PDB file of C-alpha atoms and ligand atoms in Angstrom:
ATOM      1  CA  UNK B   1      76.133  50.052-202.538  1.00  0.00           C
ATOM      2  CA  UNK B   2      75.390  46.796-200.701  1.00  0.00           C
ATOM      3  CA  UNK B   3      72.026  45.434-201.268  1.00  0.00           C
ATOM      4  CA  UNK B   4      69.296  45.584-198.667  1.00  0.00           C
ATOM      5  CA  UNK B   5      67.307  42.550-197.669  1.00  0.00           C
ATOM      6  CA  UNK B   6      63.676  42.239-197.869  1.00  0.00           C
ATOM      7  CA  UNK B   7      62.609  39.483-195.729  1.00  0.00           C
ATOM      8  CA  UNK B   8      59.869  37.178-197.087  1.00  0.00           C
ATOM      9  CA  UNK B   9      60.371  38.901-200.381  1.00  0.00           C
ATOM     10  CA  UNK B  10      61.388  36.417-203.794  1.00  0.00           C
ATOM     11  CA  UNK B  11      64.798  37.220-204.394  1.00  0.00           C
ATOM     12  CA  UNK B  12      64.504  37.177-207.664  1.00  0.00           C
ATOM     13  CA  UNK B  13      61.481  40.112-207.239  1.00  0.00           C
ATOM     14  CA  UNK B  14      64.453  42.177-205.293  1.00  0.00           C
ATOM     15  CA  UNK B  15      66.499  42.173-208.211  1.00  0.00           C
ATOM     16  CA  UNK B  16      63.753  43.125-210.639  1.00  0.00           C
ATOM     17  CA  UNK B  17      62.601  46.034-208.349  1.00  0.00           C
ATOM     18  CA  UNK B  18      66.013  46.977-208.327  1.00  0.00           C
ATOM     19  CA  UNK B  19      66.350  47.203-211.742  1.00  0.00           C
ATOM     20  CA  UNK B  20      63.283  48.739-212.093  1.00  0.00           C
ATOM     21  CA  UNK B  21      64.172  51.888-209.926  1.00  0.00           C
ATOM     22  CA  UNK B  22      67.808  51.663-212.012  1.00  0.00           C
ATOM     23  CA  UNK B  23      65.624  52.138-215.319  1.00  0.00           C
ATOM     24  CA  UNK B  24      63.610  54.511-214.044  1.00  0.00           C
ATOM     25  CA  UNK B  25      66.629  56.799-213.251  1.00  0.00           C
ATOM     26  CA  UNK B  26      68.031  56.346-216.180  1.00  0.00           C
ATOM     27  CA  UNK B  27      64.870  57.665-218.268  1.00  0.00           C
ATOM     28  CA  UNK B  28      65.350  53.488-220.169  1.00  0.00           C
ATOM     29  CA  UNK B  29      61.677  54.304-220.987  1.00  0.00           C
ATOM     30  CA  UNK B  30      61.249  51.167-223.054  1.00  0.00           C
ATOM     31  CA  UNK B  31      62.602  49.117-219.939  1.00  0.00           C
ATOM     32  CA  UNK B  32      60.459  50.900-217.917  1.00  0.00           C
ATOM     33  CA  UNK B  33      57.417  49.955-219.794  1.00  0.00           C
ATOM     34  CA  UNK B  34      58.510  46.106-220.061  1.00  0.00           C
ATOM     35  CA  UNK B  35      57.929  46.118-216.157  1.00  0.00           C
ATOM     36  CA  UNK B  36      54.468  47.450-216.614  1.00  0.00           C
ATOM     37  CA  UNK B  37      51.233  45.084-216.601  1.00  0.00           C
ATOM     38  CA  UNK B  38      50.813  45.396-220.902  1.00  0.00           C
ATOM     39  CA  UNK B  39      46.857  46.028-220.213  1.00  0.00           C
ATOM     40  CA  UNK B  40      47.239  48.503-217.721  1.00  0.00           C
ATOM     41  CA  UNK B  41      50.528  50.474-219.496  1.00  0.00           C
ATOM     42  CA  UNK B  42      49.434  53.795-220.124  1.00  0.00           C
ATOM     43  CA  UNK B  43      47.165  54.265-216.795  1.00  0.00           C
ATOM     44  CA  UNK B  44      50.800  52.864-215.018  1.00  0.00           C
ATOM     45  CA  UNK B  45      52.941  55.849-217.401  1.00  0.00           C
ATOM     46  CA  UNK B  46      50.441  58.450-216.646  1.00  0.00           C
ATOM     47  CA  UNK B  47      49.909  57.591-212.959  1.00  0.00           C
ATOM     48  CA  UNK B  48      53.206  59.016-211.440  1.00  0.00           C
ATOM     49  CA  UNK B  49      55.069  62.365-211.711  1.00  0.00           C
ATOM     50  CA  UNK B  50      58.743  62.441-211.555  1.00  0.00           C
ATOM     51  CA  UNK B  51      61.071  65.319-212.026  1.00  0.00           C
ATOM     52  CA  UNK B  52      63.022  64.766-215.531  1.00  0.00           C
ATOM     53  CA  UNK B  53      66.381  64.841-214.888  1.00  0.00           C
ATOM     54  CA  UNK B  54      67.030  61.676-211.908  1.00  0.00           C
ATOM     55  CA  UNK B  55      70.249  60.996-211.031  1.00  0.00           C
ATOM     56  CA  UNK B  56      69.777  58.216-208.755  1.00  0.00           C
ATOM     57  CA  UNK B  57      66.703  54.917-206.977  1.00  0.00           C
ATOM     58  CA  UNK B  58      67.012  53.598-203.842  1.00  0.00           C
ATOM     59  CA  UNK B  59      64.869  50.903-202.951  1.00  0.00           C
ATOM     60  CA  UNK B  60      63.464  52.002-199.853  1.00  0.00           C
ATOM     61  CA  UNK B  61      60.570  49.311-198.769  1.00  0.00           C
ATOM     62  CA  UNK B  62      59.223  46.111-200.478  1.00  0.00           C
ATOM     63  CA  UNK B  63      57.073  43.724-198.811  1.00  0.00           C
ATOM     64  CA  UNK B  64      54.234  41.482-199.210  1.00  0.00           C
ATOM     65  CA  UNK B  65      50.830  43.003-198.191  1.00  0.00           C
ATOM     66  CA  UNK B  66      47.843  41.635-197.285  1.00  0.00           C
ATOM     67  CA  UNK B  67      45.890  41.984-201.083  1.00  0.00           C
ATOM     68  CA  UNK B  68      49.080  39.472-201.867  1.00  0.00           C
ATOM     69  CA  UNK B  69      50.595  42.166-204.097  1.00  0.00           C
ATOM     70  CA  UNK B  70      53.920  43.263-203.351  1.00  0.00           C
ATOM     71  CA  UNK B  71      54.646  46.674-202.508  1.00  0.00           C
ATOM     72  CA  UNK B  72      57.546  48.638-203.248  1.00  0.00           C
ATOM     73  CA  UNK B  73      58.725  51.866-201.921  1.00  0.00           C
ATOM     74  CA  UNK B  74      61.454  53.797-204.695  1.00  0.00           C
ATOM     75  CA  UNK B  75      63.075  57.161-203.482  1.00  0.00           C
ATOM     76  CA  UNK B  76      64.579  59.205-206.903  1.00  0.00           C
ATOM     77  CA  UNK B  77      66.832  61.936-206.586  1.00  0.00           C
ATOM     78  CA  UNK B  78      66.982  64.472-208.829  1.00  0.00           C
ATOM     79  CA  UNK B  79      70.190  66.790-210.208  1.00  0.00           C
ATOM     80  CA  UNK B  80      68.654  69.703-207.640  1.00  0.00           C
ATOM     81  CA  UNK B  81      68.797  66.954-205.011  1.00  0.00           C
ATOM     82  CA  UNK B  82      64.603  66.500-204.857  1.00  0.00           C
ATOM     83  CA  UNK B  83      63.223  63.075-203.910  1.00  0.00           C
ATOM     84  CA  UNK B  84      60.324  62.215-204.757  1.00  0.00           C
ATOM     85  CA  UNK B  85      59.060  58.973-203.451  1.00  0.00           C
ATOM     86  CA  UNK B  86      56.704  56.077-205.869  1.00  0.00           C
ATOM     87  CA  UNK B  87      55.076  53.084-204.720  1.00  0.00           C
ATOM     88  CA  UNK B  88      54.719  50.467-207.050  1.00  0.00           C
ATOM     89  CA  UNK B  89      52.855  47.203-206.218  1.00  0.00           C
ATOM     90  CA  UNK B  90      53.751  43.960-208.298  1.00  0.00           C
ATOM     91  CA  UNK B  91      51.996  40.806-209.433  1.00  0.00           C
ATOM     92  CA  UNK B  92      53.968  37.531-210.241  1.00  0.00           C
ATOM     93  CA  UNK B  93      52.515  37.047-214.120  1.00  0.00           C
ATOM     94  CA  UNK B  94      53.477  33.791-216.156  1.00  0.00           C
ATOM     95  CA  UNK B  95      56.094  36.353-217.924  1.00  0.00           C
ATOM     96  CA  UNK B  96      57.275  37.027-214.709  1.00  0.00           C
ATOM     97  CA  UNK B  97      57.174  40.207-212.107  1.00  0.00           C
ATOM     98  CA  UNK B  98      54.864  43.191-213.433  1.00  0.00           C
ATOM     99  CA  UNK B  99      54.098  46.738-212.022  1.00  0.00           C
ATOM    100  CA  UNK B 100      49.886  46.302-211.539  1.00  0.00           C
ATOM    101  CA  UNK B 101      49.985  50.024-209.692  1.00  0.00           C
ATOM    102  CA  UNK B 102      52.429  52.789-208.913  1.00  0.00           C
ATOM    103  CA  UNK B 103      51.526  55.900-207.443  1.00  0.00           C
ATOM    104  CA  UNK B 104      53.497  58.972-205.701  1.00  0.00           C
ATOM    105  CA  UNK B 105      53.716  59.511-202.128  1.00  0.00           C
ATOM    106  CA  UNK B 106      52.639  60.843-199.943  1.00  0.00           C
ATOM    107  CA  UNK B 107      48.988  61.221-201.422  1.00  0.00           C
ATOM    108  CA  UNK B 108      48.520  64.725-202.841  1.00  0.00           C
ATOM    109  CA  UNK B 109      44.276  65.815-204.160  1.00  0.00           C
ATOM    110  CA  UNK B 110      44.506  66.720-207.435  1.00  0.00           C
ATOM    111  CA  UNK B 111      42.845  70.044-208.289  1.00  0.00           C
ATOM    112  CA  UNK B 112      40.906  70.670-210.766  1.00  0.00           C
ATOM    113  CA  UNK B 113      41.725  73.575-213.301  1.00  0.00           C
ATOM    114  CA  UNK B 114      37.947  74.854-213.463  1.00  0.00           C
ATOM    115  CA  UNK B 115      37.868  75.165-209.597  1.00  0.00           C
ATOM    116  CA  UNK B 116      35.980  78.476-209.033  1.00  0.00           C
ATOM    117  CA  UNK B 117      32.293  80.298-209.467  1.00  0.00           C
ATOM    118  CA  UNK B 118      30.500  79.420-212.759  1.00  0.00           C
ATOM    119  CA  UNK B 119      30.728  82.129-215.548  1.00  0.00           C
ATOM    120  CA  UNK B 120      26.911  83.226-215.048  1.00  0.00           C
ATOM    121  CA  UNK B 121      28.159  84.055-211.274  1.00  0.00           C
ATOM    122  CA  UNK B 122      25.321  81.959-209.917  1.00  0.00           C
ATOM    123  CA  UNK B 123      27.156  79.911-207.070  1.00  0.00           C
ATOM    124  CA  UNK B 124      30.360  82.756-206.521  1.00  0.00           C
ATOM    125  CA  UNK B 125      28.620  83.024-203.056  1.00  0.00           C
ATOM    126  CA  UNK B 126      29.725  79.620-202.226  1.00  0.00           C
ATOM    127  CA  UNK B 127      33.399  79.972-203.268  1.00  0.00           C
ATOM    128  CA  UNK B 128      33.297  83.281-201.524  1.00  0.00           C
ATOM    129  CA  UNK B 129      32.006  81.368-198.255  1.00  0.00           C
ATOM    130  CA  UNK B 130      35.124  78.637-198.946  1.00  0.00           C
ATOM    131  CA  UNK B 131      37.401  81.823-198.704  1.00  0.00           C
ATOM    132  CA  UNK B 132      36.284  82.605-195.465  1.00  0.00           C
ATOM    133  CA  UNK B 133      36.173  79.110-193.834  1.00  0.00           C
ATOM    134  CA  UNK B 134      32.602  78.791-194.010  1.00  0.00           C
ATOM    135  CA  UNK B 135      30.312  76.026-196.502  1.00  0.00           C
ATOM    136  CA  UNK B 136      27.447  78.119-198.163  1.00  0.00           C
ATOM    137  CA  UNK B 137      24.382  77.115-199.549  1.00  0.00           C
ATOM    138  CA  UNK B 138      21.277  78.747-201.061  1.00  0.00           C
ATOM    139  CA  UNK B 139      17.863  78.323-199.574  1.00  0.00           C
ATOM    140  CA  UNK B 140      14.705  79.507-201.253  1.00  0.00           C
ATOM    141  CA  UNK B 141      12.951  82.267-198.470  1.00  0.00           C
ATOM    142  CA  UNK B 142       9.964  81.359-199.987  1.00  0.00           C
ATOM    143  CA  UNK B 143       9.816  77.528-199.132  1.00  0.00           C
ATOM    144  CA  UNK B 144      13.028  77.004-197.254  1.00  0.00           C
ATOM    145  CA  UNK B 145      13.645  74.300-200.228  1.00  0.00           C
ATOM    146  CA  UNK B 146      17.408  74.068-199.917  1.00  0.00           C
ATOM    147  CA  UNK B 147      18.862  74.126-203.640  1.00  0.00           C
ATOM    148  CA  UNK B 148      21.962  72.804-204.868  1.00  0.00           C
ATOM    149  CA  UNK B 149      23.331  72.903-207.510  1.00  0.00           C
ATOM    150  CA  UNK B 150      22.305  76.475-208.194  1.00  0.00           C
ATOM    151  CA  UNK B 151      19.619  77.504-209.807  1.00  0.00           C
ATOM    152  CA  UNK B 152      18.369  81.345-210.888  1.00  0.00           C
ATOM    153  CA  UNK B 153      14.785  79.891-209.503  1.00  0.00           C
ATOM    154  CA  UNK B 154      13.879  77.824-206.538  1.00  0.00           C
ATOM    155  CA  UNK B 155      13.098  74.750-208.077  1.00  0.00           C
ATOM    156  CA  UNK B 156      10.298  73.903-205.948  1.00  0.00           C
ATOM    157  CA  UNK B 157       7.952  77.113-205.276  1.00  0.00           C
ATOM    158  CA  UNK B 158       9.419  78.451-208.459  1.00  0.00           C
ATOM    159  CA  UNK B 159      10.333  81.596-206.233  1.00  0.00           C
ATOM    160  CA  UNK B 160      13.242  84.649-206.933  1.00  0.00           C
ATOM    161  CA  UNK B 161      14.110  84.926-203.307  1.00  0.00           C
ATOM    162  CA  UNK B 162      17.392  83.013-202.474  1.00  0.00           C
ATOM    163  CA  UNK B 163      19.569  83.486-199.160  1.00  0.00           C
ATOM    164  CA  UNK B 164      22.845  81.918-198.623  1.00  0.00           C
ATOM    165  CA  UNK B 165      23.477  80.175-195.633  1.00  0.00           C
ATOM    166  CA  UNK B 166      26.666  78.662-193.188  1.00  0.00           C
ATOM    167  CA  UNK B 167      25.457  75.358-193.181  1.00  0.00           C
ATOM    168  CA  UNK B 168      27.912  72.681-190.884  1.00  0.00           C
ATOM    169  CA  UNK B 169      30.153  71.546-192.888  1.00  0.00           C
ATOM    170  CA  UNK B 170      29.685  67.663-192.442  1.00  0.00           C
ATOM    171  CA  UNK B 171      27.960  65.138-194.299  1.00  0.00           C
ATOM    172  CA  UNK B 172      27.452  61.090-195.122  1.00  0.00           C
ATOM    173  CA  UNK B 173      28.126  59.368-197.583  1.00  0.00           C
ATOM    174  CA  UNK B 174      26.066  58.750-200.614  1.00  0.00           C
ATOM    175  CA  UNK B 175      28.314  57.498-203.060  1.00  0.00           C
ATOM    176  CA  UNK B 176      31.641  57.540-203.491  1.00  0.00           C
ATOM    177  CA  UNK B 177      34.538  56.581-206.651  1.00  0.00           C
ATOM    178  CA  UNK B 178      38.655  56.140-206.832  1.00  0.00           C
ATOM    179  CA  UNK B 179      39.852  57.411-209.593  1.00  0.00           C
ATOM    180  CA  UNK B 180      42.659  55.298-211.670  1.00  0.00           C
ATOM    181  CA  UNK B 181      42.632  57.062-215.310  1.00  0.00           C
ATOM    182  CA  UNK B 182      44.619  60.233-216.214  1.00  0.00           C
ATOM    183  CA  UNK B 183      41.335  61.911-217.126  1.00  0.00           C
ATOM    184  CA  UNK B 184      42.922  65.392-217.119  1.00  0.00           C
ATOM    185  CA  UNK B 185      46.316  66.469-217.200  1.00  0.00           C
ATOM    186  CA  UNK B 186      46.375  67.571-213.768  1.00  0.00           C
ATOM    187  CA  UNK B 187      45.600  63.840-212.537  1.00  0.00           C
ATOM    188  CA  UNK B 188      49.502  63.099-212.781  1.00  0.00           C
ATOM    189  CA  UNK B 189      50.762  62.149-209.696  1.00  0.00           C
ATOM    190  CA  UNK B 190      47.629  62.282-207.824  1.00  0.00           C
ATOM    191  CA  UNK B 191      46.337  59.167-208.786  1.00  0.00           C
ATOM    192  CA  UNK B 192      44.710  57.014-207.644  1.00  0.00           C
ATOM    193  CA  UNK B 193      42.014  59.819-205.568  1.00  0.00           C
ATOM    194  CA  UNK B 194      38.483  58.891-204.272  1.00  0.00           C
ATOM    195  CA  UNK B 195      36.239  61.250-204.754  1.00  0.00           C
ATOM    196  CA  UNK B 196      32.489  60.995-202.276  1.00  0.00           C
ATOM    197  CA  UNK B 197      29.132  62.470-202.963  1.00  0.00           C
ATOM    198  CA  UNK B 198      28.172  63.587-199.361  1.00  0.00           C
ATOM    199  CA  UNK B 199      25.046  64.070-198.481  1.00  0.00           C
ATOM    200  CA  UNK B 200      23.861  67.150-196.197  1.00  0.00           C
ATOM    201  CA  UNK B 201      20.872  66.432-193.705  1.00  0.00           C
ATOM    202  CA  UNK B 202      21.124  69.517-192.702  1.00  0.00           C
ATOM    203  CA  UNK B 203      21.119  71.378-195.930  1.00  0.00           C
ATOM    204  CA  UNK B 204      17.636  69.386-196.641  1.00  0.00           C
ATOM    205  CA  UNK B 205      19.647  66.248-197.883  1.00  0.00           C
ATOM    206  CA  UNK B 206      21.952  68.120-200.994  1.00  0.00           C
ATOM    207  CA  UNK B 207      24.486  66.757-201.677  1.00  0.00           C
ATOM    208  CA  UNK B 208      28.423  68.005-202.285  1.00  0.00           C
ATOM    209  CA  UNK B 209      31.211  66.342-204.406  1.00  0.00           C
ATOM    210  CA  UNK B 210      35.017  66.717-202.888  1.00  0.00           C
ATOM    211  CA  UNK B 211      37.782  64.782-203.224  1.00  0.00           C
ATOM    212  CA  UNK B 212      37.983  62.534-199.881  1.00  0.00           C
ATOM    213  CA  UNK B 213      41.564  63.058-197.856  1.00  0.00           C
ATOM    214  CA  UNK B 214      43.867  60.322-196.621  1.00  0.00           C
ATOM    215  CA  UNK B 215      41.589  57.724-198.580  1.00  0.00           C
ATOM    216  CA  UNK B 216      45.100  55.945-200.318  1.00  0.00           C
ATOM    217  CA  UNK B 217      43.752  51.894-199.589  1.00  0.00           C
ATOM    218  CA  UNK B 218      40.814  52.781-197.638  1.00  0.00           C
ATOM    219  CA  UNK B 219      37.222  52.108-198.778  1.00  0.00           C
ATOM    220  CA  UNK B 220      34.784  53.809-197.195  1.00  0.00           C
ATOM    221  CA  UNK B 221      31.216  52.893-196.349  1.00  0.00           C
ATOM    222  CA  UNK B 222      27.610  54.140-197.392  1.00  0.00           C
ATOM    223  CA  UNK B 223      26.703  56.447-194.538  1.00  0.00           C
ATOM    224  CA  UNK B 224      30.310  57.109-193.045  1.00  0.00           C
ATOM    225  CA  UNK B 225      30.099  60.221-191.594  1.00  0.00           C
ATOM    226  CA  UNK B 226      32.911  62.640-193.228  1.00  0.00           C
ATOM    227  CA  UNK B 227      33.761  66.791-192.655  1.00  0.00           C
ATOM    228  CA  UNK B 228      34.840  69.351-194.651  1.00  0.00           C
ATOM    229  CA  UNK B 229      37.809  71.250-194.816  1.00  0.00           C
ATOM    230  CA  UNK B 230      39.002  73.404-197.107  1.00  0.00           C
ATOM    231  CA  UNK B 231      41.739  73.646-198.542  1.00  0.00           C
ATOM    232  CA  UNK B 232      43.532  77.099-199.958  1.00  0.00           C
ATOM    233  CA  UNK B 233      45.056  77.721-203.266  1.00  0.00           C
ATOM    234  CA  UNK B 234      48.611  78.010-203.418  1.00  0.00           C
ATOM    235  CA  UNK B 235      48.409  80.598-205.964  1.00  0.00           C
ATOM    236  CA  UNK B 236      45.654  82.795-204.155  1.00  0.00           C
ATOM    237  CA  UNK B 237      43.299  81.084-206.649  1.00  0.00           C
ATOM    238  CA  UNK B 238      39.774  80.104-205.038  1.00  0.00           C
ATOM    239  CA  UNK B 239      39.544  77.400-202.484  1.00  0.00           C
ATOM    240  CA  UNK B 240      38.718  73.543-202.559  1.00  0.00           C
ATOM    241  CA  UNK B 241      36.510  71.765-200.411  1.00  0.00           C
ATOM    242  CA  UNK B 242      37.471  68.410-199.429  1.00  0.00           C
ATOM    243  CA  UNK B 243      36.431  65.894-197.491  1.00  0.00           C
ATOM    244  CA  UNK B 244      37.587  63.498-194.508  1.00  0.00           C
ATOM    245  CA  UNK B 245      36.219  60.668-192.958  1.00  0.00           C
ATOM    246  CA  UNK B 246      34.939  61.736-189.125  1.00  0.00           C
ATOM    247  CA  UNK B 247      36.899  59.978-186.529  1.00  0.00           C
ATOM    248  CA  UNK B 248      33.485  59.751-184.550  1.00  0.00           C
ATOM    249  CA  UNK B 249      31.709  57.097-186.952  1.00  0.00           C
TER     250      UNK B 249
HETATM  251 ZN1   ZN L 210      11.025  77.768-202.901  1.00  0.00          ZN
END
């Protein structure tokens, strides 16, 4: 197969990439691993998913980007005929070329194995709202105290009388994280993620962890406004909320 040309791109980076992909095929683990930043090795192994049995790279994309890393774009095949596509970015080191990042595309949320109502039952309401498109949260009839997370009691009045409500499912920004470590096992191949803390003004100013959608190289802003949507389980397991930045900011 004739090589492709990368403009702007070290030759000599070309031919590692190259070589790279050709390893990575091959399941030449230890080669594999000599391309990898040594300090950042087992975040890099445990980063991307790939089928087991490849048959075949193609280097796809590699170009400089603005961060001055260059980015590479790998499609494997598999024996079933599967691709699966990695992007790796790489850093010239005094050794020479090294993987710094690799991740699958496209993005993919991970989800969480413990998705669903706590065992005491307290907050099934709200996963049973996600089933049916809506975002639920309790408030105290007592002293309209909006509580989250869940709690038997209103926190406030100290009160027994709890309704759940359809609240609109948008928020801002409070905090917000990307994930790079293989935490839990099903991180692979979802990595890196960014998870946000929104913040509900009109659920009294709780606030709601999700996963944030599209966010591969973006980094959001205290206050960006962001939306829900939720997302069904493929195995008729209970739904995820996520989140997405608002196009009106
Ligand atoms: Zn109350």
């Amino acid at each position: 197969m004739a090589e492709q040309v990368f403009p702007s791109v070290p030759a000599d980076l070309v031919q590692v990439v190259e070589q790279h992909g050709r390893a990575v095929a091959a399941g030449d683990n230890a080669a594999v691993l000599a391309d990898f930043r040594p300090d950042r090795a087992a975040q890099l192994i445990a980063s991307a998913a790939l089928p087991p049995d490849l048959v075949k790279s193609e280097l796809v994309d590699l170009r400089l980007e603005d961060s001055g890393l260059y980015a590479a774009r790998i499609k494997y095949t598999a024996a079933d005929g599967a691709q699966t596509v990695l992007r790796s970015r790489w850093l010239e080191l005094p050794e020479g070329w090294r993987v710094t990042q690799v991740r699958n595309l496209p993005e993919t949320p991970p989800r969480m194995k413990d998705t669903g109502p706590n065992e005491d039952g307290s907050d099934t309401p709200h996963w049973e709202g996600l089933r049916v498109g809506e975002l639920r949260i309790p408030q105290c009839e007592d002293c309209a105290n909006w509580i989250w997370p869940t709690r038997p009691i209103c926190p406030r009045c100290h009160g027994f009388r709890v309704s759940w409500k359809a609240v609109e499912p948008t928020g801002t920004i409070f905090s917000w994280t990307r994930t790079w470590q293989l935490f839990e096992p099903e991180f692979s191949g979802h990595l890196p993620f960014v998870t946000v803390l929104a913040e509900l003004p009109q659920a009294g100013g709780r606030r709601l962890l999700g996963v944030l959608l599209d966010a591969d190289g973006v980094d959001p802003q205290l206050g960006q406004r962001v939306r829900a949507e939720i997302e069904a389980a493929p195995d008729g397991g209970w739904p995820v909320l996520r989140w997405r930045l608002s196009s009106d900011q």
